[in-house]
Amino acid sequence: AGWGPDNFRPKKVIVYVEGEYGFIPLIVGKSLEGDHKPCVEIMSRHQSVDVFNQLPNLLNPSWTMTHIDKSTVLLAITNWPQLAVDINANQGMWSDAYPMIRDIILGLKQHGCESIAFLTCMNNQEPDDKAELLLYDFQTHPNKDLILSPPAWIFPFVAKRLDLTASVICITQDEGQFIDTQALKLVKDFFVAVGYSYDHEKAKNTIQTVRNMEEQLNDQRFFSDDDEGAWMV
């Protein structure tokens, strides 16, 4: 209840993290959203939000939902806590992630949602591996195991437990490239093939924005104040 207008009835939801390294989900997500404006904003005490921000050019801390057609909504996760390399250092991860994800999925079910797909990336395991699109729906196994960070595995896991159709759309990418253009093309072609509109101008602008920040983002990726190191999801 209380989720915007009565016509918010998405059957399908596609989820992506804006800050996932490789930026393919960000580029594809923004291109699928095109000029559509968000129809839902989500805020919670379980979100990770930077201390400093700027006005009037505010970086929106909200997770947003945007209708891209009559039955499909994109959920953009605009922020997610950095995870330490040492697994034992992430003991609050589940307690912070689960309540918010559970409530979002229950809210979507109340509004008629039937399926949730998570768009994510995974680094190639071998230097000679080529980009490959892997689909997992909890029934048909992909060609290789998916090695996923939260929330990419938590969203579909919880959605499946709450009786929704759940899947992961995972593109393997070359970690050595800032943006793996071959992998990006595979994801773009996939969404075009299943019938979604793809805003090429928005894709171009998003790629340029990310490339303008390449040096800064690489520093954030490989160096941190944490002695154990940290990584972007």
mmCIF file with all atom_site columns, C-alpha atoms in Angstrom:
data_model
loop_
_atom_site.group_PDB
_atom_site.id
_atom_site.type_symbol
_atom_site.label_atom_id
_atom_site.label_alt_id
_atom_site.label_comp_id
_atom_site.label_asym_id
_atom_site.label_entity_id
_atom_site.label_seq_id
_atom_site.pdbx_PDB_ins_code
_atom_site.Cartn_x
_atom_site.Cartn_y
_atom_site.Cartn_z
_atom_site.occupancy
_atom_site.B_iso_or_equiv
_atom_site.pdbx_formal_charge
_atom_site.auth_seq_id
_atom_site.auth_comp_id
_atom_site.auth_asym_id
_atom_site.auth_atom_id
_atom_site.pdbx_PDB_model_num
ATOM 1   C CA . ALA A 1 1   ? 0.000  0.000   0.000   1.00 0.00 ? 1   ALA A CA 1
ATOM 2   C CA . GLY A 1 2   ? 1.047  3.575   -0.552  1.00 0.00 ? 2   GLY A CA 1
ATOM 3   C CA . TRP A 1 3   ? 3.195  2.860   -3.591  1.00 0.00 ? 3   TRP A CA 1
ATOM 4   C CA . GLY A 1 4   ? 2.212  5.663   -5.925  1.00 0.00 ? 4   GLY A CA 1
ATOM 5   C CA . PRO A 1 5   ? -0.737 5.716   -8.318  1.00 0.00 ? 5   PRO A CA 1
ATOM 6   C CA . ASP A 1 6   ? -3.210 2.915   -8.860  1.00 0.00 ? 6   ASP A CA 1
ATOM 7   C CA . ASN A 1 7   ? -1.709 2.143   -12.272 1.00 0.00 ? 7   ASN A CA 1
ATOM 8   C CA . PHE A 1 8   ? 1.565  0.952   -10.729 1.00 0.00 ? 8   PHE A CA 1
ATOM 9   C CA . ARG A 1 9   ? 1.042  -2.721  -11.577 1.00 0.00 ? 9   ARG A CA 1
ATOM 10  C CA . PRO A 1 10  ? 4.359  -4.117  -12.870 1.00 0.00 ? 10  PRO A CA 1
ATOM 11  C CA . LYS A 1 11  ? 4.369  -7.796  -13.760 1.00 0.00 ? 11  LYS A CA 1
ATOM 12  C CA . LYS A 1 12  ? 8.130  -7.854  -14.361 1.00 0.00 ? 12  LYS A CA 1
ATOM 13  C CA . VAL A 1 13  ? 10.916 -6.140  -12.424 1.00 0.00 ? 13  VAL A CA 1
ATOM 14  C CA . ILE A 1 14  ? 14.531 -5.906  -13.578 1.00 0.00 ? 14  ILE A CA 1
ATOM 15  C CA . VAL A 1 15  ? 17.023 -4.951  -10.838 1.00 0.00 ? 15  VAL A CA 1
ATOM 16  C CA . TYR A 1 16  ? 20.526 -3.559  -11.275 1.00 0.00 ? 16  TYR A CA 1
ATOM 17  C CA . VAL A 1 17  ? 23.213 -1.856  -9.171  1.00 0.00 ? 17  VAL A CA 1
ATOM 18  C CA . GLU A 1 18  ? 24.406 1.468   -10.579 1.00 0.00 ? 18  GLU A CA 1
ATOM 19  C CA . GLY A 1 19  ? 27.873 1.211   -9.018  1.00 0.00 ? 19  GLY A CA 1
ATOM 20  C CA . GLU A 1 20  ? 28.726 -2.340  -10.046 1.00 0.00 ? 20  GLU A CA 1
ATOM 21  C CA . TYR A 1 21  ? 32.278 -2.410  -11.399 1.00 0.00 ? 21  TYR A CA 1
ATOM 22  C CA . GLY A 1 22  ? 32.377 -2.778  -15.165 1.00 0.00 ? 22  GLY A CA 1
ATOM 23  C CA . PHE A 1 23  ? 29.327 -0.490  -15.387 1.00 0.00 ? 23  PHE A CA 1
ATOM 24  C CA . ILE A 1 24  ? 27.460 -2.643  -17.897 1.00 0.00 ? 24  ILE A CA 1
ATOM 25  C CA . PRO A 1 25  ? 24.325 -2.811  -15.681 1.00 0.00 ? 25  PRO A CA 1
ATOM 26  C CA . LEU A 1 26  ? 24.451 0.984   -15.256 1.00 0.00 ? 26  LEU A CA 1
ATOM 27  C CA . ILE A 1 27  ? 24.813 1.662   -18.988 1.00 0.00 ? 27  ILE A CA 1
ATOM 28  C CA . VAL A 1 28  ? 22.136 -0.833  -20.000 1.00 0.00 ? 28  VAL A CA 1
ATOM 29  C CA . GLY A 1 29  ? 19.787 0.195   -17.187 1.00 0.00 ? 29  GLY A CA 1
ATOM 30  C CA . LYS A 1 30  ? 19.950 3.891   -18.067 1.00 0.00 ? 30  LYS A CA 1
ATOM 31  C CA . SER A 1 31  ? 19.506 3.068   -21.759 1.00 0.00 ? 31  SER A CA 1
ATOM 32  C CA . LEU A 1 32  ? 16.406 0.978   -21.057 1.00 0.00 ? 32  LEU A CA 1
ATOM 33  C CA . GLU A 1 33  ? 15.008 3.747   -18.845 1.00 0.00 ? 33  GLU A CA 1
ATOM 34  C CA . GLY A 1 34  ? 15.594 6.322   -21.588 1.00 0.00 ? 34  GLY A CA 1
ATOM 35  C CA . ASP A 1 35  ? 13.684 9.532   -20.873 1.00 0.00 ? 35  ASP A CA 1
ATOM 36  C CA . HIS A 1 36  ? 11.185 7.857   -18.533 1.00 0.00 ? 36  HIS A CA 1
ATOM 37  C CA . LYS A 1 37  ? 11.089 9.399   -15.063 1.00 0.00 ? 37  LYS A CA 1
ATOM 38  C CA . PRO A 1 38  ? 11.148 7.345   -11.842 1.00 0.00 ? 38  PRO A CA 1
ATOM 39  C CA . CYS A 1 39  ? 7.692  6.602   -10.465 1.00 0.00 ? 39  CYS A CA 1
ATOM 40  C CA . VAL A 1 40  ? 8.806  5.239   -7.068  1.00 0.00 ? 40  VAL A CA 1
ATOM 41  C CA . GLU A 1 41  ? 11.585 6.269   -4.674  1.00 0.00 ? 41  GLU A CA 1
ATOM 42  C CA . ILE A 1 42  ? 12.680 3.966   -1.863  1.00 0.00 ? 42  ILE A CA 1
ATOM 43  C CA . MET A 1 43  ? 14.472 5.091   1.285   1.00 0.00 ? 43  MET A CA 1
ATOM 44  C CA . SER A 1 44  ? 15.371 2.988   4.307   1.00 0.00 ? 44  SER A CA 1
ATOM 45  C CA . ARG A 1 45  ? 17.624 2.958   7.357   1.00 0.00 ? 45  ARG A CA 1
ATOM 46  C CA . HIS A 1 46  ? 19.185 -0.173  5.835   1.00 0.00 ? 46  HIS A CA 1
ATOM 47  C CA . GLN A 1 47  ? 20.624 1.724   2.866   1.00 0.00 ? 47  GLN A CA 1
ATOM 48  C CA . SER A 1 48  ? 24.227 2.829   2.589   1.00 0.00 ? 48  SER A CA 1
ATOM 49  C CA . VAL A 1 49  ? 24.425 6.598   2.005   1.00 0.00 ? 49  VAL A CA 1
ATOM 50  C CA . ASP A 1 50  ? 27.548 8.764   1.807   1.00 0.00 ? 50  ASP A CA 1
ATOM 51  C CA . VAL A 1 51  ? 27.921 11.354  4.559   1.00 0.00 ? 51  VAL A CA 1
ATOM 52  C CA . PHE A 1 52  ? 28.508 14.322  2.253   1.00 0.00 ? 52  PHE A CA 1
ATOM 53  C CA . ASN A 1 53  ? 26.323 15.448  -0.620  1.00 0.00 ? 53  ASN A CA 1
ATOM 54  C CA . GLN A 1 54  ? 25.896 18.658  -2.586  1.00 0.00 ? 54  GLN A CA 1
ATOM 55  C CA . LEU A 1 55  ? 23.077 21.063  -3.271  1.00 0.00 ? 55  LEU A CA 1
ATOM 56  C CA . PRO A 1 56  ? 21.515 21.915  -5.623  1.00 0.00 ? 56  PRO A CA 1
ATOM 57  C CA . ASN A 1 57  ? 23.070 19.066  -7.676  1.00 0.00 ? 57  ASN A CA 1
ATOM 58  C CA . LEU A 1 58  ? 22.058 16.389  -5.191  1.00 0.00 ? 58  LEU A CA 1
ATOM 59  C CA . LEU A 1 59  ? 23.109 12.789  -5.710  1.00 0.00 ? 59  LEU A CA 1
ATOM 60  C CA . ASN A 1 60  ? 19.833 11.043  -4.981  1.00 0.00 ? 60  ASN A CA 1
ATOM 61  C CA . PRO A 1 61  ? 20.251 8.503   -2.153  1.00 0.00 ? 61  PRO A CA 1
ATOM 62  C CA . SER A 1 62  ? 16.952 6.791   -3.043  1.00 0.00 ? 62  SER A CA 1
ATOM 63  C CA . TRP A 1 63  ? 16.593 3.529   -4.897  1.00 0.00 ? 63  TRP A CA 1
ATOM 64  C CA . THR A 1 64  ? 14.311 4.273   -7.841  1.00 0.00 ? 64  THR A CA 1
ATOM 65  C CA . MET A 1 65  ? 11.750 2.369   -9.888  1.00 0.00 ? 65  MET A CA 1
ATOM 66  C CA . THR A 1 66  ? 11.038 3.393   -13.462 1.00 0.00 ? 66  THR A CA 1
ATOM 67  C CA . HIS A 1 67  ? 8.343  2.041   -15.796 1.00 0.00 ? 67  HIS A CA 1
ATOM 68  C CA . ILE A 1 68  ? 9.923  1.184   -19.152 1.00 0.00 ? 68  ILE A CA 1
ATOM 69  C CA . ASP A 1 69  ? 6.732  -0.279  -20.602 1.00 0.00 ? 69  ASP A CA 1
ATOM 70  C CA . LYS A 1 70  ? 3.245  -1.094  -19.381 1.00 0.00 ? 70  LYS A CA 1
ATOM 71  C CA . SER A 1 71  ? 4.272  -4.256  -17.528 1.00 0.00 ? 71  SER A CA 1
ATOM 72  C CA . THR A 1 72  ? 7.988  -3.791  -16.747 1.00 0.00 ? 72  THR A CA 1
ATOM 73  C CA . VAL A 1 73  ? 9.766  -1.725  -14.110 1.00 0.00 ? 73  VAL A CA 1
ATOM 74  C CA . LEU A 1 74  ? 13.494 -1.181  -13.625 1.00 0.00 ? 74  LEU A CA 1
ATOM 75  C CA . LEU A 1 75  ? 14.686 -0.970  -10.020 1.00 0.00 ? 75  LEU A CA 1
ATOM 76  C CA . ALA A 1 76  ? 17.977 0.955   -9.782  1.00 0.00 ? 76  ALA A CA 1
ATOM 77  C CA . ILE A 1 77  ? 19.998 0.349   -6.640  1.00 0.00 ? 77  ILE A CA 1
ATOM 78  C CA . THR A 1 78  ? 21.858 3.617   -6.370  1.00 0.00 ? 78  THR A CA 1
ATOM 79  C CA . ASN A 1 79  ? 24.048 2.722   -3.404  1.00 0.00 ? 79  ASN A CA 1
ATOM 80  C CA . TRP A 1 80  ? 25.308 -0.419  -1.692  1.00 0.00 ? 80  TRP A CA 1
ATOM 81  C CA . PRO A 1 81  ? 27.834 -0.871  1.131   1.00 0.00 ? 81  PRO A CA 1
ATOM 82  C CA . GLN A 1 82  ? 31.396 -1.695  0.174   1.00 0.00 ? 82  GLN A CA 1
ATOM 83  C CA . LEU A 1 83  ? 32.380 -5.206  1.154   1.00 0.00 ? 83  LEU A CA 1
ATOM 84  C CA . ALA A 1 84  ? 35.713 -6.099  2.714   1.00 0.00 ? 84  ALA A CA 1
ATOM 85  C CA . VAL A 1 85  ? 37.811 -8.805  1.086   1.00 0.00 ? 85  VAL A CA 1
ATOM 86  C CA . ASP A 1 86  ? 37.848 -10.739 4.375   1.00 0.00 ? 86  ASP A CA 1
ATOM 87  C CA . ILE A 1 87  ? 34.495 -12.525 4.414   1.00 0.00 ? 87  ILE A CA 1
ATOM 88  C CA . ASN A 1 88  ? 34.363 -12.487 8.225   1.00 0.00 ? 88  ASN A CA 1
ATOM 89  C CA . ALA A 1 89  ? 34.401 -8.678  8.165   1.00 0.00 ? 89  ALA A CA 1
ATOM 90  C CA . ASN A 1 90  ? 30.932 -8.526  6.543   1.00 0.00 ? 90  ASN A CA 1
ATOM 91  C CA . GLN A 1 91  ? 28.879 -9.859  9.428   1.00 0.00 ? 91  GLN A CA 1
ATOM 92  C CA . GLY A 1 92  ? 26.238 -7.110  9.148   1.00 0.00 ? 92  GLY A CA 1
ATOM 93  C CA . MET A 1 93  ? 25.633 -7.682  5.449   1.00 0.00 ? 93  MET A CA 1
ATOM 94  C CA . TRP A 1 94  ? 22.602 -9.955  5.758   1.00 0.00 ? 94  TRP A CA 1
ATOM 95  C CA . SER A 1 95  ? 20.947 -8.029  8.592   1.00 0.00 ? 95  SER A CA 1
ATOM 96  C CA . ASP A 1 96  ? 21.236 -4.794  6.595   1.00 0.00 ? 96  ASP A CA 1
ATOM 97  C CA . ALA A 1 97  ? 20.249 -6.262  3.228   1.00 0.00 ? 97  ALA A CA 1
ATOM 98  C CA . TYR A 1 98  ? 17.455 -8.702  4.004   1.00 0.00 ? 98  TYR A CA 1
ATOM 99  C CA . PRO A 1 99  ? 14.806 -6.438  5.631   1.00 0.00 ? 99  PRO A CA 1
ATOM 100 C CA . MET A 1 100 ? 14.845 -3.908  2.796   1.00 0.00 ? 100 MET A CA 1
ATOM 101 C CA . ILE A 1 101 ? 14.903 -6.480  0.000   1.00 0.00 ? 101 ILE A CA 1
ATOM 102 C CA . ARG A 1 102 ? 12.125 -8.514  1.665   1.00 0.00 ? 102 ARG A CA 1
ATOM 103 C CA . ASP A 1 103 ? 9.877  -5.457  2.060   1.00 0.00 ? 103 ASP A CA 1
ATOM 104 C CA . ILE A 1 104 ? 10.452 -4.344  -1.529  1.00 0.00 ? 104 ILE A CA 1
ATOM 105 C CA . ILE A 1 105 ? 9.582  -7.769  -2.898  1.00 0.00 ? 105 ILE A CA 1
ATOM 106 C CA . LEU A 1 106 ? 6.485  -8.062  -0.698  1.00 0.00 ? 106 LEU A CA 1
ATOM 107 C CA . GLY A 1 107 ? 5.404  -4.585  -1.813  1.00 0.00 ? 107 GLY A CA 1
ATOM 108 C CA . LEU A 1 108 ? 5.889  -5.528  -5.462  1.00 0.00 ? 108 LEU A CA 1
ATOM 109 C CA . LYS A 1 109 ? 3.841  -8.703  -4.954  1.00 0.00 ? 109 LYS A CA 1
ATOM 110 C CA . GLN A 1 110 ? 0.989  -6.592  -3.561  1.00 0.00 ? 110 GLN A CA 1
ATOM 111 C CA . HIS A 1 111 ? 1.080  -4.604  -6.794  1.00 0.00 ? 111 HIS A CA 1
ATOM 112 C CA . GLY A 1 112 ? 0.916  -7.628  -9.069  1.00 0.00 ? 112 GLY A CA 1
ATOM 113 C CA . CYS A 1 113 ? 4.584  -8.430  -9.658  1.00 0.00 ? 113 CYS A CA 1
ATOM 114 C CA . GLU A 1 114 ? 5.125  -11.956 -10.957 1.00 0.00 ? 114 GLU A CA 1
ATOM 115 C CA . SER A 1 115 ? 8.839  -12.082 -11.769 1.00 0.00 ? 115 SER A CA 1
ATOM 116 C CA . ILE A 1 116 ? 12.129 -10.477 -10.723 1.00 0.00 ? 116 ILE A CA 1
ATOM 117 C CA . ALA A 1 117 ? 15.334 -10.627 -12.764 1.00 0.00 ? 117 ALA A CA 1
ATOM 118 C CA . PHE A 1 118 ? 18.678 -9.323  -11.567 1.00 0.00 ? 118 PHE A CA 1
ATOM 119 C CA . LEU A 1 119 ? 21.085 -7.926  -14.168 1.00 0.00 ? 119 LEU A CA 1
ATOM 120 C CA . THR A 1 120 ? 24.701 -8.294  -13.036 1.00 0.00 ? 120 THR A CA 1
ATOM 121 C CA . CYS A 1 121 ? 28.311 -8.889  -14.125 1.00 0.00 ? 121 CYS A CA 1
ATOM 122 C CA . MET A 1 122 ? 30.907 -11.500 -13.306 1.00 0.00 ? 122 MET A CA 1
ATOM 123 C CA . ASN A 1 123 ? 34.609 -11.366 -14.158 1.00 0.00 ? 123 ASN A CA 1
ATOM 124 C CA . ASN A 1 124 ? 35.945 -14.021 -16.520 1.00 0.00 ? 124 ASN A CA 1
ATOM 125 C CA . GLN A 1 125 ? 37.735 -16.783 -14.645 1.00 0.00 ? 125 GLN A CA 1
ATOM 126 C CA . GLU A 1 126 ? 40.395 -17.403 -17.321 1.00 0.00 ? 126 GLU A CA 1
ATOM 127 C CA . PRO A 1 127 ? 42.375 -14.828 -19.372 1.00 0.00 ? 127 PRO A CA 1
ATOM 128 C CA . ASP A 1 128 ? 41.218 -16.311 -22.691 1.00 0.00 ? 128 ASP A CA 1
ATOM 129 C CA . ASP A 1 129 ? 37.518 -16.421 -21.793 1.00 0.00 ? 129 ASP A CA 1
ATOM 130 C CA . LYS A 1 130 ? 35.185 -14.449 -24.033 1.00 0.00 ? 130 LYS A CA 1
ATOM 131 C CA . ALA A 1 131 ? 32.148 -12.486 -22.921 1.00 0.00 ? 131 ALA A CA 1
ATOM 132 C CA . GLU A 1 132 ? 29.176 -14.766 -22.351 1.00 0.00 ? 132 GLU A CA 1
ATOM 133 C CA . LEU A 1 133 ? 25.596 -14.116 -21.263 1.00 0.00 ? 133 LEU A CA 1
ATOM 134 C CA . LEU A 1 134 ? 24.540 -16.555 -18.549 1.00 0.00 ? 134 LEU A CA 1
ATOM 135 C CA . LEU A 1 135 ? 20.902 -17.011 -17.544 1.00 0.00 ? 135 LEU A CA 1
ATOM 136 C CA . TYR A 1 136 ? 19.855 -18.765 -14.348 1.00 0.00 ? 136 TYR A CA 1
ATOM 137 C CA . ASP A 1 137 ? 16.229 -19.289 -13.328 1.00 0.00 ? 137 ASP A CA 1
ATOM 138 C CA . PHE A 1 138 ? 16.629 -21.762 -10.430 1.00 0.00 ? 138 PHE A CA 1
ATOM 139 C CA . GLN A 1 139 ? 15.732 -24.570 -12.831 1.00 0.00 ? 139 GLN A CA 1
ATOM 140 C CA . THR A 1 140 ? 18.009 -24.541 -15.870 1.00 0.00 ? 140 THR A CA 1
ATOM 141 C CA . HIS A 1 141 ? 21.655 -24.378 -14.861 1.00 0.00 ? 141 HIS A CA 1
ATOM 142 C CA . PRO A 1 142 ? 23.963 -21.927 -16.676 1.00 0.00 ? 142 PRO A CA 1
ATOM 143 C CA . ASN A 1 143 ? 27.106 -23.040 -18.499 1.00 0.00 ? 143 ASN A CA 1
ATOM 144 C CA . LYS A 1 144 ? 29.235 -22.182 -15.460 1.00 0.00 ? 144 LYS A CA 1
ATOM 145 C CA . ASP A 1 145 ? 28.769 -21.374 -11.788 1.00 0.00 ? 145 ASP A CA 1
ATOM 146 C CA . LEU A 1 146 ? 27.804 -17.787 -11.047 1.00 0.00 ? 146 LEU A CA 1
ATOM 147 C CA . ILE A 1 147 ? 30.039 -16.030 -8.522  1.00 0.00 ? 147 ILE A CA 1
ATOM 148 C CA . LEU A 1 148 ? 27.861 -13.154 -7.341  1.00 0.00 ? 148 LEU A CA 1
ATOM 149 C CA . SER A 1 149 ? 28.165 -10.481 -4.678  1.00 0.00 ? 149 SER A CA 1
ATOM 150 C CA . PRO A 1 150 ? 25.139 -9.148  -2.814  1.00 0.00 ? 150 PRO A CA 1
ATOM 151 C CA . PRO A 1 151 ? 22.570 -7.991  -3.702  1.00 0.00 ? 151 PRO A CA 1
ATOM 152 C CA . ALA A 1 152 ? 22.788 -9.889  -7.030  1.00 0.00 ? 152 ALA A CA 1
ATOM 153 C CA . TRP A 1 153 ? 22.205 -13.268 -5.368  1.00 0.00 ? 153 TRP A CA 1
ATOM 154 C CA . ILE A 1 154 ? 20.059 -12.048 -2.439  1.00 0.00 ? 154 ILE A CA 1
ATOM 155 C CA . PHE A 1 155 ? 17.277 -10.481 -4.540  1.00 0.00 ? 155 PHE A CA 1
ATOM 156 C CA . PRO A 1 156 ? 16.493 -13.573 -6.634  1.00 0.00 ? 156 PRO A CA 1
ATOM 157 C CA . PHE A 1 157 ? 17.048 -15.885 -3.654  1.00 0.00 ? 157 PHE A CA 1
ATOM 158 C CA . VAL A 1 158 ? 14.453 -14.051 -1.545  1.00 0.00 ? 158 VAL A CA 1
ATOM 159 C CA . ALA A 1 159 ? 12.103 -13.565 -4.518  1.00 0.00 ? 159 ALA A CA 1
ATOM 160 C CA . LYS A 1 160 ? 12.112 -17.310 -5.165  1.00 0.00 ? 160 LYS A CA 1
ATOM 161 C CA . ARG A 1 161 ? 11.379 -18.029 -1.500  1.00 0.00 ? 161 ARG A CA 1
ATOM 162 C CA . LEU A 1 162 ? 8.433  -15.599 -1.692  1.00 0.00 ? 162 LEU A CA 1
ATOM 163 C CA . ASP A 1 163 ? 6.966  -17.530 -4.647  1.00 0.00 ? 163 ASP A CA 1
ATOM 164 C CA . LEU A 1 164 ? 7.943  -15.191 -7.465  1.00 0.00 ? 164 LEU A CA 1
ATOM 165 C CA . THR A 1 165 ? 9.607  -16.287 -10.685 1.00 0.00 ? 165 THR A CA 1
ATOM 166 C CA . ALA A 1 166 ? 13.249 -15.346 -10.102 1.00 0.00 ? 166 ALA A CA 1
ATOM 167 C CA . SER A 1 167 ? 16.245 -15.231 -12.411 1.00 0.00 ? 167 SER A CA 1
ATOM 168 C CA . VAL A 1 168 ? 19.738 -13.837 -12.854 1.00 0.00 ? 168 VAL A CA 1
ATOM 169 C CA . ILE A 1 169 ? 20.984 -12.300 -16.103 1.00 0.00 ? 169 ILE A CA 1
ATOM 170 C CA . CYS A 1 170 ? 24.777 -12.353 -15.771 1.00 0.00 ? 170 CYS A CA 1
ATOM 171 C CA . ILE A 1 171 ? 27.318 -11.154 -18.310 1.00 0.00 ? 171 ILE A CA 1
ATOM 172 C CA . THR A 1 172 ? 30.903 -12.324 -17.978 1.00 0.00 ? 172 THR A CA 1
ATOM 173 C CA . GLN A 1 173 ? 33.393 -9.539  -18.597 1.00 0.00 ? 173 GLN A CA 1
ATOM 174 C CA . ASP A 1 174 ? 37.113 -8.909  -18.998 1.00 0.00 ? 174 ASP A CA 1
ATOM 175 C CA . GLU A 1 175 ? 38.253 -7.361  -15.719 1.00 0.00 ? 175 GLU A CA 1
ATOM 176 C CA . GLY A 1 176 ? 41.197 -5.769  -17.516 1.00 0.00 ? 176 GLY A CA 1
ATOM 177 C CA . GLN A 1 177 ? 38.884 -3.523  -19.509 1.00 0.00 ? 177 GLN A CA 1
ATOM 178 C CA . PHE A 1 178 ? 37.246 -0.552  -17.819 1.00 0.00 ? 178 PHE A CA 1
ATOM 179 C CA . ILE A 1 179 ? 34.143 -1.223  -19.939 1.00 0.00 ? 179 ILE A CA 1
ATOM 180 C CA . ASP A 1 180 ? 34.072 -4.528  -21.824 1.00 0.00 ? 180 ASP A CA 1
ATOM 181 C CA . THR A 1 181 ? 32.445 -3.406  -25.068 1.00 0.00 ? 181 THR A CA 1
ATOM 182 C CA . GLN A 1 182 ? 31.876 -6.955  -26.324 1.00 0.00 ? 182 GLN A CA 1
ATOM 183 C CA . ALA A 1 183 ? 30.052 -7.871  -23.113 1.00 0.00 ? 183 ALA A CA 1
ATOM 184 C CA . LEU A 1 184 ? 28.040 -4.629  -23.263 1.00 0.00 ? 184 LEU A CA 1
ATOM 185 C CA . LYS A 1 185 ? 26.903 -5.427  -26.815 1.00 0.00 ? 185 LYS A CA 1
ATOM 186 C CA . LEU A 1 186 ? 25.750 -8.905  -25.798 1.00 0.00 ? 186 LEU A CA 1
ATOM 187 C CA . VAL A 1 187 ? 23.536 -7.491  -23.032 1.00 0.00 ? 187 VAL A CA 1
ATOM 188 C CA . LYS A 1 188 ? 22.163 -4.711  -25.252 1.00 0.00 ? 188 LYS A CA 1
ATOM 189 C CA . ASP A 1 189 ? 21.332 -7.200  -28.024 1.00 0.00 ? 189 ASP A CA 1
ATOM 190 C CA . PHE A 1 190 ? 19.632 -9.495  -25.508 1.00 0.00 ? 190 PHE A CA 1
ATOM 191 C CA . PHE A 1 191 ? 17.218 -6.829  -24.255 1.00 0.00 ? 191 PHE A CA 1
ATOM 192 C CA . VAL A 1 192 ? 16.503 -5.567  -27.773 1.00 0.00 ? 192 VAL A CA 1
ATOM 193 C CA . ALA A 1 193 ? 15.803 -9.156  -28.887 1.00 0.00 ? 193 ALA A CA 1
ATOM 194 C CA . VAL A 1 194 ? 13.217 -9.660  -26.132 1.00 0.00 ? 194 VAL A CA 1
ATOM 195 C CA . GLY A 1 195 ? 11.415 -6.487  -27.188 1.00 0.00 ? 195 GLY A CA 1
ATOM 196 C CA . TYR A 1 196 ? 12.624 -3.580  -25.037 1.00 0.00 ? 196 TYR A CA 1
ATOM 197 C CA . SER A 1 197 ? 13.422 -0.117  -26.380 1.00 0.00 ? 197 SER A CA 1
ATOM 198 C CA . TYR A 1 198 ? 17.082 0.883   -26.040 1.00 0.00 ? 198 TYR A CA 1
ATOM 199 C CA . ASP A 1 199 ? 17.988 4.574   -26.002 1.00 0.00 ? 199 ASP A CA 1
ATOM 200 C CA . HIS A 1 200 ? 21.323 4.748   -27.844 1.00 0.00 ? 200 HIS A CA 1
ATOM 201 C CA . GLU A 1 201 ? 21.826 8.434   -27.040 1.00 0.00 ? 201 GLU A CA 1
ATOM 202 C CA . LYS A 1 202 ? 21.379 7.758   -23.327 1.00 0.00 ? 202 LYS A CA 1
ATOM 203 C CA . ALA A 1 203 ? 23.860 4.866   -23.654 1.00 0.00 ? 203 ALA A CA 1
ATOM 204 C CA . LYS A 1 204 ? 26.420 7.130   -25.321 1.00 0.00 ? 204 LYS A CA 1
ATOM 205 C CA . ASN A 1 205 ? 26.039 9.823   -22.651 1.00 0.00 ? 205 ASN A CA 1
ATOM 206 C CA . THR A 1 206 ? 26.283 7.313   -19.784 1.00 0.00 ? 206 THR A CA 1
ATOM 207 C CA . ILE A 1 207 ? 29.425 5.732   -21.237 1.00 0.00 ? 207 ILE A CA 1
ATOM 208 C CA . GLN A 1 208 ? 31.025 9.159   -21.602 1.00 0.00 ? 208 GLN A CA 1
ATOM 209 C CA . THR A 1 209 ? 30.140 10.104  -18.022 1.00 0.00 ? 209 THR A CA 1
ATOM 210 C CA . VAL A 1 210 ? 31.714 6.902   -16.696 1.00 0.00 ? 210 VAL A CA 1
ATOM 211 C CA . ARG A 1 211 ? 34.849 7.285   -18.821 1.00 0.00 ? 211 ARG A CA 1
ATOM 212 C CA . ASN A 1 212 ? 35.291 10.835  -17.555 1.00 0.00 ? 212 ASN A CA 1
ATOM 213 C CA . MET A 1 213 ? 35.600 9.357   -14.065 1.00 0.00 ? 213 MET A CA 1
ATOM 214 C CA . GLU A 1 214 ? 37.805 6.404   -15.064 1.00 0.00 ? 214 GLU A CA 1
ATOM 215 C CA . GLU A 1 215 ? 40.971 7.346   -13.156 1.00 0.00 ? 215 GLU A CA 1
ATOM 216 C CA . GLN A 1 216 ? 39.091 8.221   -9.959  1.00 0.00 ? 216 GLN A CA 1
ATOM 217 C CA . LEU A 1 217 ? 36.998 5.052   -10.082 1.00 0.00 ? 217 LEU A CA 1
ATOM 218 C CA . ASN A 1 218 ? 40.016 2.838   -10.699 1.00 0.00 ? 218 ASN A CA 1
ATOM 219 C CA . ASP A 1 219 ? 41.680 4.304   -7.612  1.00 0.00 ? 219 ASP A CA 1
ATOM 220 C CA . GLN A 1 220 ? 38.534 3.540   -5.614  1.00 0.00 ? 220 GLN A CA 1
ATOM 221 C CA . ARG A 1 221 ? 38.443 0.016   -7.028  1.00 0.00 ? 221 ARG A CA 1
ATOM 222 C CA . PHE A 1 222 ? 41.984 -1.017  -6.136  1.00 0.00 ? 222 PHE A CA 1
ATOM 223 C CA . PHE A 1 223 ? 42.932 1.122   -3.137  1.00 0.00 ? 223 PHE A CA 1
ATOM 224 C CA . SER A 1 224 ? 41.138 1.871   0.102   1.00 0.00 ? 224 SER A CA 1
ATOM 225 C CA . ASP A 1 225 ? 41.787 2.946   3.663   1.00 0.00 ? 225 ASP A CA 1
ATOM 226 C CA . ASP A 1 226 ? 40.808 -0.516  4.854   1.00 0.00 ? 226 ASP A CA 1
ATOM 227 C CA . ASP A 1 227 ? 43.942 -2.604  5.497   1.00 0.00 ? 227 ASP A CA 1
ATOM 228 C CA . GLU A 1 228 ? 42.156 -5.628  4.106   1.00 0.00 ? 228 GLU A CA 1
ATOM 229 C CA . GLY A 1 229 ? 41.149 -3.740  0.957   1.00 0.00 ? 229 GLY A CA 1
ATOM 230 C CA . ALA A 1 230 ? 37.633 -3.174  -0.268  1.00 0.00 ? 230 ALA A CA 1
ATOM 231 C CA . TRP A 1 231 ? 35.858 -3.542  -3.567  1.00 0.00 ? 231 TRP A CA 1
ATOM 232 C CA . MET A 1 232 ? 32.927 -2.042  -5.372  1.00 0.00 ? 232 MET A CA 1
ATOM 233 C CA . VAL A 1 233 ? 29.991 -4.349  -5.997  1.00 0.00 ? 233 VAL A CA 1
#
